[in-house]
Amino acid sequence: MADNPTTRLCVQIIRTFFGEACSEIGRVLLSHGRLLLPKIVRLTGLKPRTVRACLIVLIQHNVVWFAENEAEDGDGSRGDTFYEVNVEEVCMRLRFGRFVEIAGEAFGDEASGIIKCILDHGKLRLPALIDLLQVTDAKKKNSHRSTFHALVNSHYLTPTSRLLHTSPKDKLIAWEEAEKRKLKEIPSAKILKSLREEVEDKLRREREGQTTGLKRKATTTSGRPRKRARGRDREEEDEEVVDDDVWFRVNYERFNVHLRDSLVVHGAGERYNPSFGLVIRALLEAADSVPKAYPRLSDVRSNPVSTHTVSTFLPAGSGSSNHHSNSNSHSPALSAGLKLPSSSTAPTSALKQYLLVLSASDNPSPAGQAGAFVSRFAGGGGGEGKVQVEFETIAERMRRRVVEGYVRERWGDGAGRVLGILWGGTMMDERQIAKVALMQAAVVRSALTSLQTAGFLSLQQVPKTPQREPARSFFLWFCSPQACYTALLSTLYGTIANLLERLEREEDVATREVARPWNVARAERSAEREGIRTERERKRDRVWGAVGRADGGVLVLRDLVSGVGWGTGLAI
Amino acid sequence: RLGALASDEAMVYTHIQNAGNEGIWTKSLKAKLNMHATVINRCLKQLEQRQLVKSVKNVKYPTRKTYMLFNLKPSVELTGGPWFNDNELDVGFIEGLLQAVYTFIEKKTFIGDNYQVWPTSRTDKYPTLSDIRRFVHTSGLTEVKLEEEHVKSLLDVLVYDGQVESLPGSGMGGWEEDEESEEERERSRERRKKRKRTYSSGLTEVPCGVCEVFDFCAPKGPVNARDCNYYDDWLLPEKTARGRVNPAGKGVKRREGAEDAAEGEETVEEGEGTWDEAGEGEEGDEGGGMEIGYEEETFEEYD
């Protein structure tokens, strides 16, 4: 892995969060792959003690994987430990602030405190957490425990295990090879892909299913655990309690699901009007409230919910207004969004109308369905029809819009139009494009070349003569969406790395400024001190705000369903 | 009139006459008649003098010389149709039309301040191709009569821009208003506007997003993020106002004063022209970031 944007970004993030020494180790590990301890010492030039301490810190924070060398061949002898960087973990650190905020919104201030603490320490056990939070009051202790329990139940926190500290790549390769050997004939690309997905699933299940982190509460005096009443789940929460000996870490995927949901809501609001955003939000909340629901980022669509359930999640005013006079039977927000035939219809039918629009039921063509938010909705009688939110479709559209937005801002609307025409694999030559787009040939040509240098478009030469002369061939332009996504993703990585680097410099300069003798004297005056401090904060806010927005782009491109994914980074 | 022509001139004339509305290219004329170029040119000149043929510009192949009978109008293929004005694509005209059509569709899609949308049962409320065409004619934006295919190509452009989407029509309503021959119309297509605001990736507000030397920028290189000019402008607008900032490489003498510093900087940036110069400017300042910081301080002190 040469100095590509991903590596640079990871190194930068490690430096921002862990300091210079750790970032050197990170850099070495990312450039050279897995390494043994003596090798790391030699390549970084740091003292062995420092390296050891840094590695311990990085492992505690799940940034570094380690693996024992099983085989006889290879660099080290049996029993040596190799270290490797976990790229996903590093990149997720950019979102930690948002995770804390989400936890606060979902479960309250205690939860955000808990999450923040665990994020600060990498992984924690419950008693240690309570100590760190300095919770002494018994009542508060209990409420913390129950919040913790809730977080574990809804998969915001997962138990960690020895397995999660090893790189999944070894097992992945080994299992994949085993599966391939089972095949009789030469596999096609599709079969290989499905094989790979199967193996990944298996691996993921193994890594996650280690333990739930909960245990039964021993209540009887003899110490035997109380048998659960057969067929009746009475007071299930009392039965299971968080195991005090299990270490927990934050489950990033669950939080990313929140980010995804808010993106979907925002998208619906932008596309039509804010009322649609409300409807989608109700739909998503209803889907999440299904018991035992474990929403994942890789879900192609959400759980199915019936219209009736959705209507219970709509904002207040939609249900209760049934009792008032029927001049306005649905909430003002809901009626504002759709021009309904009469105002005295029941709330659920208004909702059905919304869902019809969201599912693009008036446009069954492929282009129309690609613009749908929700699955096909037949509008079944009495609110019986079930709907699901189509994450994959939405993700595809969002990715396209990110790319188009970037192209338009960078190279102008002309380039944006050209990209729109070629999107999805249509191949055209320059003349055709100019004709369809109603643009001048020169403009089209410059747009095409800029897009090509940036990696968004490619050329296909179709010769007219057997000699294949370039002068006598057609050059067809085409766009592969995947190529666009990867190109934009590396640009985003590079930008975030630049931002963080610049922030480092600004912090250095600011610290130096504050320390200067004349500034110290001046800073006695509180007004000046305020000025310097707010200046620093303003810059910090600006940079981190930009990082957050760029990271939002990264989320859309990489993390959503069928996005670019992690490649060799592997998020399992 | 014809009788006065010489034999080869007559042959040339006949061929041109056969080409009719489309006209004929000199090269193809040469190939057909198998005559020498000079002979043909002489004939053509004579025919032109007698005002029997004329040369027209072909918009698809602007470098070719195309000839046709004098009294004929060139076909639409040659002139390019309504989009072309003097063989040049009239971009302003097109853009104006696009904007007008889009606004028309927008008004029909979103009602009121709340951007209300029609439910799916009322797709007939959205404008059809013929509605839009009628709108364009009555709006008086142009005297040129636009055919359906022209309006359709306008709408296609809007679809590629992601501004509108087309819905399959309800059939009935469209037919009644239809005045054209039935075999030309497959189905009335309706257009609905998608209020697609571009989804900003957060990339372009940052200088890196639009930086031309982004690929060249590397941590220890001549162009890097720590000393980046554009970051200076982006991060320190207030500092420029106070005249403290000293953008890398531009020299200390630019500390004229509040507004001047900011403006002076920008004009010099634009005056740079090529990116090589900007790169060199930053190159000269390599490693100077911190030092200039020092200089800043000393100047400030003796303010």
PDB file of N, CA and C in Angstrom, chain B residues 246-293:
ATOM      1  N   ASN B 246       0.212  36.860   6.334  1.00  0.00           N
ATOM      2  CA  ASN B 246       1.210  37.025   5.297  1.00  0.00           C
ATOM      3  C   ASN B 246       1.192  35.772   4.457  1.00  0.00           C
ATOM      4  N   PRO B 247       0.384  35.762   3.428  1.00  0.00           N
ATOM      5  CA  PRO B 247       0.244  34.519   2.661  1.00  0.00           C
ATOM      6  C   PRO B 247       1.588  34.100   2.113  1.00  0.00           C
ATOM      7  N   ALA B 248       1.785  32.834   2.149  1.00  0.00           N
ATOM      8  CA  ALA B 248       3.106  32.281   1.838  1.00  0.00           C
ATOM      9  C   ALA B 248       3.597  32.766   0.495  1.00  0.00           C
ATOM     10  N   GLY B 249       4.776  33.261   0.493  1.00  0.00           N
ATOM     11  CA  GLY B 249       5.451  33.546  -0.758  1.00  0.00           C
ATOM     12  C   GLY B 249       5.101  34.886  -1.373  1.00  0.00           C
ATOM     13  N   LYS B 250       4.155  35.566  -0.834  1.00  0.00           N
ATOM     14  CA  LYS B 250       3.758  36.783  -1.523  1.00  0.00           C
ATOM     15  C   LYS B 250       4.497  38.018  -1.035  1.00  0.00           C
ATOM     16  N   GLY B 251       5.309  37.850  -0.072  1.00  0.00           N
ATOM     17  CA  GLY B 251       6.128  38.990   0.340  1.00  0.00           C
ATOM     18  C   GLY B 251       5.512  39.798   1.443  1.00  0.00           C
ATOM     19  N   VAL B 252       6.379  40.356   2.242  1.00  0.00           N
ATOM     20  CA  VAL B 252       5.899  41.068   3.409  1.00  0.00           C
ATOM     21  C   VAL B 252       5.339  42.420   3.028  1.00  0.00           C
ATOM     22  N   LYS B 253       5.764  42.909   1.889  1.00  0.00           N
ATOM     23  CA  LYS B 253       5.390  44.277   1.553  1.00  0.00           C
ATOM     24  C   LYS B 253       3.906  44.432   1.287  1.00  0.00           C
ATOM     25  N   ARG B 254       3.151  43.342   1.313  1.00  0.00           N
ATOM     26  CA  ARG B 254       1.741  43.483   0.996  1.00  0.00           C
ATOM     27  C   ARG B 254       0.885  43.795   2.198  1.00  0.00           C
ATOM     28  N   ARG B 255       1.491  44.294   3.212  1.00  0.00           N
ATOM     29  CA  ARG B 255       0.702  44.595   4.408  1.00  0.00           C
ATOM     30  C   ARG B 255       0.143  45.988   4.320  1.00  0.00           C
ATOM     31  N   GLU B 256      -0.604  46.254   3.290  1.00  0.00           N
ATOM     32  CA  GLU B 256      -1.026  47.654   3.166  1.00  0.00           C
ATOM     33  C   GLU B 256      -2.029  48.050   4.209  1.00  0.00           C
ATOM     34  N   GLY B 257      -2.936  47.242   4.466  1.00  0.00           N
ATOM     35  CA  GLY B 257      -3.973  47.645   5.412  1.00  0.00           C
ATOM     36  C   GLY B 257      -5.161  46.744   5.226  1.00  0.00           C
ATOM     37  N   ALA B 258      -6.179  46.968   5.984  1.00  0.00           N
ATOM     38  CA  ALA B 258      -7.290  46.009   6.060  1.00  0.00           C
ATOM     39  C   ALA B 258      -7.780  45.526   4.709  1.00  0.00           C
ATOM     40  N   GLU B 259      -8.573  46.308   4.033  1.00  0.00           N
ATOM     41  CA  GLU B 259      -9.206  45.826   2.808  1.00  0.00           C
ATOM     42  C   GLU B 259      -8.185  45.591   1.726  1.00  0.00           C
ATOM     43  N   ASP B 260      -7.232  46.479   1.658  1.00  0.00           N
ATOM     44  CA  ASP B 260      -6.256  46.382   0.586  1.00  0.00           C
ATOM     45  C   ASP B 260      -5.534  45.058   0.609  1.00  0.00           C
ATOM     46  N   ALA B 261      -5.184  44.623   1.798  1.00  0.00           N
ATOM     47  CA  ALA B 261      -4.458  43.353   1.885  1.00  0.00           C
ATOM     48  C   ALA B 261      -5.304  42.246   1.285  1.00  0.00           C
ATOM     49  N   ALA B 262      -6.573  42.228   1.674  1.00  0.00           N
ATOM     50  CA  ALA B 262      -7.441  41.145   1.178  1.00  0.00           C
ATOM     51  C   ALA B 262      -7.584  41.231  -0.322  1.00  0.00           C
ATOM     52  N   GLU B 263      -7.828  42.466  -0.798  1.00  0.00           N
ATOM     53  CA  GLU B 263      -8.054  42.582  -2.237  1.00  0.00           C
ATOM     54  C   GLU B 263      -6.782  42.371  -3.016  1.00  0.00           C
ATOM     55  N   GLY B 264      -5.721  42.976  -2.477  1.00  0.00           N
ATOM     56  CA  GLY B 264      -4.450  42.867  -3.197  1.00  0.00           C
ATOM     57  C   GLY B 264      -4.082  41.419  -3.416  1.00  0.00           C
ATOM     58  N   GLU B 265      -4.296  40.636  -2.367  1.00  0.00           N
ATOM     59  CA  GLU B 265      -4.000  39.217  -2.440  1.00  0.00           C
ATOM     60  C   GLU B 265      -4.754  38.559  -3.571  1.00  0.00           C
ATOM     61  N   GLU B 266      -6.042  38.885  -3.631  1.00  0.00           N
ATOM     62  CA  GLU B 266      -6.866  38.189  -4.617  1.00  0.00           C
ATOM     63  C   GLU B 266      -6.477  38.558  -6.023  1.00  0.00           C
ATOM     64  N   THR B 267      -6.209  39.849  -6.231  1.00  0.00           N
ATOM     65  CA  THR B 267      -5.874  40.235  -7.602  1.00  0.00           C
ATOM     66  C   THR B 267      -4.559  39.605  -8.010  1.00  0.00           C
ATOM     67  N   VAL B 268      -3.641  39.528  -7.071  1.00  0.00           N
ATOM     68  CA  VAL B 268      -2.373  38.899  -7.447  1.00  0.00           C
ATOM     69  C   VAL B 268      -2.609  37.440  -7.773  1.00  0.00           C
ATOM     70  N   GLU B 269      -3.496  36.809  -7.021  1.00  0.00           N
ATOM     71  CA  GLU B 269      -3.801  35.395  -7.290  1.00  0.00           C
ATOM     72  C   GLU B 269      -4.286  35.236  -8.707  1.00  0.00           C
ATOM     73  N   GLU B 270      -5.238  36.100  -9.065  1.00  0.00           N
ATOM     74  CA  GLU B 270      -5.809  35.923 -10.400  1.00  0.00           C
ATOM     75  C   GLU B 270      -4.806  36.288 -11.457  1.00  0.00           C
ATOM     76  N   GLY B 271      -3.981  37.250 -11.110  1.00  0.00           N
ATOM     77  CA  GLY B 271      -2.998  37.644 -12.097  1.00  0.00           C
ATOM     78  C   GLY B 271      -1.957  36.581 -12.350  1.00  0.00           C
ATOM     79  N   GLU B 272      -1.896  35.628 -11.462  1.00  0.00           N
ATOM     80  CA  GLU B 272      -0.875  34.589 -11.598  1.00  0.00           C
ATOM     81  C   GLU B 272      -1.071  33.790 -12.865  1.00  0.00           C
ATOM     82  N   GLY B 273      -2.324  33.583 -13.199  1.00  0.00           N
ATOM     83  CA  GLY B 273      -2.558  32.872 -14.448  1.00  0.00           C
ATOM     84  C   GLY B 273      -2.246  31.409 -14.357  1.00  0.00           C
ATOM     85  N   THR B 274      -1.059  31.027 -14.734  1.00  0.00           N
ATOM     86  CA  THR B 274      -0.776  29.593 -14.776  1.00  0.00           C
ATOM     87  C   THR B 274      -0.540  29.056 -13.374  1.00  0.00           C
ATOM     88  N   TRP B 275      -0.782  27.806 -13.248  1.00  0.00           N
ATOM     89  CA  TRP B 275      -0.654  27.183 -11.939  1.00  0.00           C
ATOM     90  C   TRP B 275       0.795  26.925 -11.605  1.00  0.00           C
ATOM     91  N   ASP B 276       1.629  26.897 -12.614  1.00  0.00           N
ATOM     92  CA  ASP B 276       3.041  26.678 -12.325  1.00  0.00           C
ATOM     93  C   ASP B 276       3.549  27.789 -11.437  1.00  0.00           C
ATOM     94  N   GLU B 277       3.116  28.990 -11.762  1.00  0.00           N
ATOM     95  CA  GLU B 277       3.615  30.110 -10.969  1.00  0.00           C
ATOM     96  C   GLU B 277       3.174  29.989  -9.537  1.00  0.00           C
ATOM     97  N   ALA B 278       1.929  29.629  -9.376  1.00  0.00           N
ATOM     98  CA  ALA B 278       1.433  29.495  -7.996  1.00  0.00           C
ATOM     99  C   ALA B 278       2.236  28.449  -7.268  1.00  0.00           C
ATOM    100  N   GLY B 279       2.556  27.381  -7.991  1.00  0.00           N
ATOM    101  CA  GLY B 279       3.342  26.327  -7.353  1.00  0.00           C
ATOM    102  C   GLY B 279       4.689  26.840  -6.945  1.00  0.00           C
ATOM    103  N   GLU B 280       5.297  27.608  -7.839  1.00  0.00           N
ATOM    104  CA  GLU B 280       6.625  28.119  -7.517  1.00  0.00           C
ATOM    105  C   GLU B 280       6.565  29.064  -6.345  1.00  0.00           C
ATOM    106  N   GLY B 281       5.494  29.856  -6.359  1.00  0.00           N
ATOM    107  CA  GLY B 281       5.374  30.802  -5.243  1.00  0.00           C
ATOM    108  C   GLY B 281       5.395  30.068  -3.925  1.00  0.00           C
ATOM    109  N   GLU B 282       4.703  28.949  -3.919  1.00  0.00           N
ATOM    110  CA  GLU B 282       4.665  28.216  -2.660  1.00  0.00           C
ATOM    111  C   GLU B 282       5.949  27.479  -2.417  1.00  0.00           C
ATOM    112  N   GLU B 283       6.583  27.110  -3.507  1.00  0.00           N
ATOM    113  CA  GLU B 283       7.838  26.396  -3.384  1.00  0.00           C
ATOM    114  C   GLU B 283       8.863  27.267  -2.668  1.00  0.00           C
ATOM    115  N   GLY B 284       8.872  28.514  -3.087  1.00  0.00           N
ATOM    116  CA  GLY B 284       9.877  29.397  -2.517  1.00  0.00           C
ATOM    117  C   GLY B 284       9.692  29.552  -1.023  1.00  0.00           C
ATOM    118  N   ASP B 285       8.519  29.221  -0.584  1.00  0.00           N
ATOM    119  CA  ASP B 285       8.249  29.432   0.830  1.00  0.00           C
ATOM    120  C   ASP B 285       8.331  28.157   1.624  1.00  0.00           C
ATOM    121  N   GLU B 286       8.854  27.152   1.018  1.00  0.00           N
ATOM    122  CA  GLU B 286       8.862  25.851   1.698  1.00  0.00           C
ATOM    123  C   GLU B 286       9.574  25.947   3.026  1.00  0.00           C
ATOM    124  N   GLY B 287       8.919  25.469   4.029  1.00  0.00           N
ATOM    125  CA  GLY B 287       9.536  25.505   5.348  1.00  0.00           C
ATOM    126  C   GLY B 287       9.509  26.893   5.946  1.00  0.00           C
ATOM    127  N   GLY B 288       8.951  27.814   5.196  1.00  0.00           N
ATOM    128  CA  GLY B 288       8.976  29.176   5.722  1.00  0.00           C
ATOM    129  C   GLY B 288       7.756  29.516   6.538  1.00  0.00           C
ATOM    130  N   GLY B 289       6.850  28.563   6.606  1.00  0.00           N
ATOM    131  CA  GLY B 289       5.600  28.841   7.312  1.00  0.00           C
ATOM    132  C   GLY B 289       5.859  29.362   8.704  1.00  0.00           C
ATOM    133  N   MET B 290       6.660  28.639   9.399  1.00  0.00           N
ATOM    134  CA  MET B 290       6.903  29.012  10.790  1.00  0.00           C
ATOM    135  C   MET B 290       7.697  30.294  10.884  1.00  0.00           C
ATOM    136  N   GLU B 291       8.657  30.414   9.992  1.00  0.00           N
ATOM    137  CA  GLU B 291       9.504  31.603  10.064  1.00  0.00           C
ATOM    138  C   GLU B 291       8.691  32.851   9.836  1.00  0.00           C
ATOM    139  N   ILE B 292       7.818  32.775   8.857  1.00  0.00           N
ATOM    140  CA  ILE B 292       7.040  33.979   8.574  1.00  0.00           C
ATOM    141  C   ILE B 292       6.166  34.292   9.765  1.00  0.00           C
ATOM    142  N   GLY B 293       5.804  33.232  10.455  1.00  0.00           N
ATOM    143  CA  GLY B 293       5.037  33.470  11.669  1.00  0.00           C
ATOM    144  C   GLY B 293       5.819  34.367  12.609  1.00  0.00           C
TER     145      GLY B 293
END
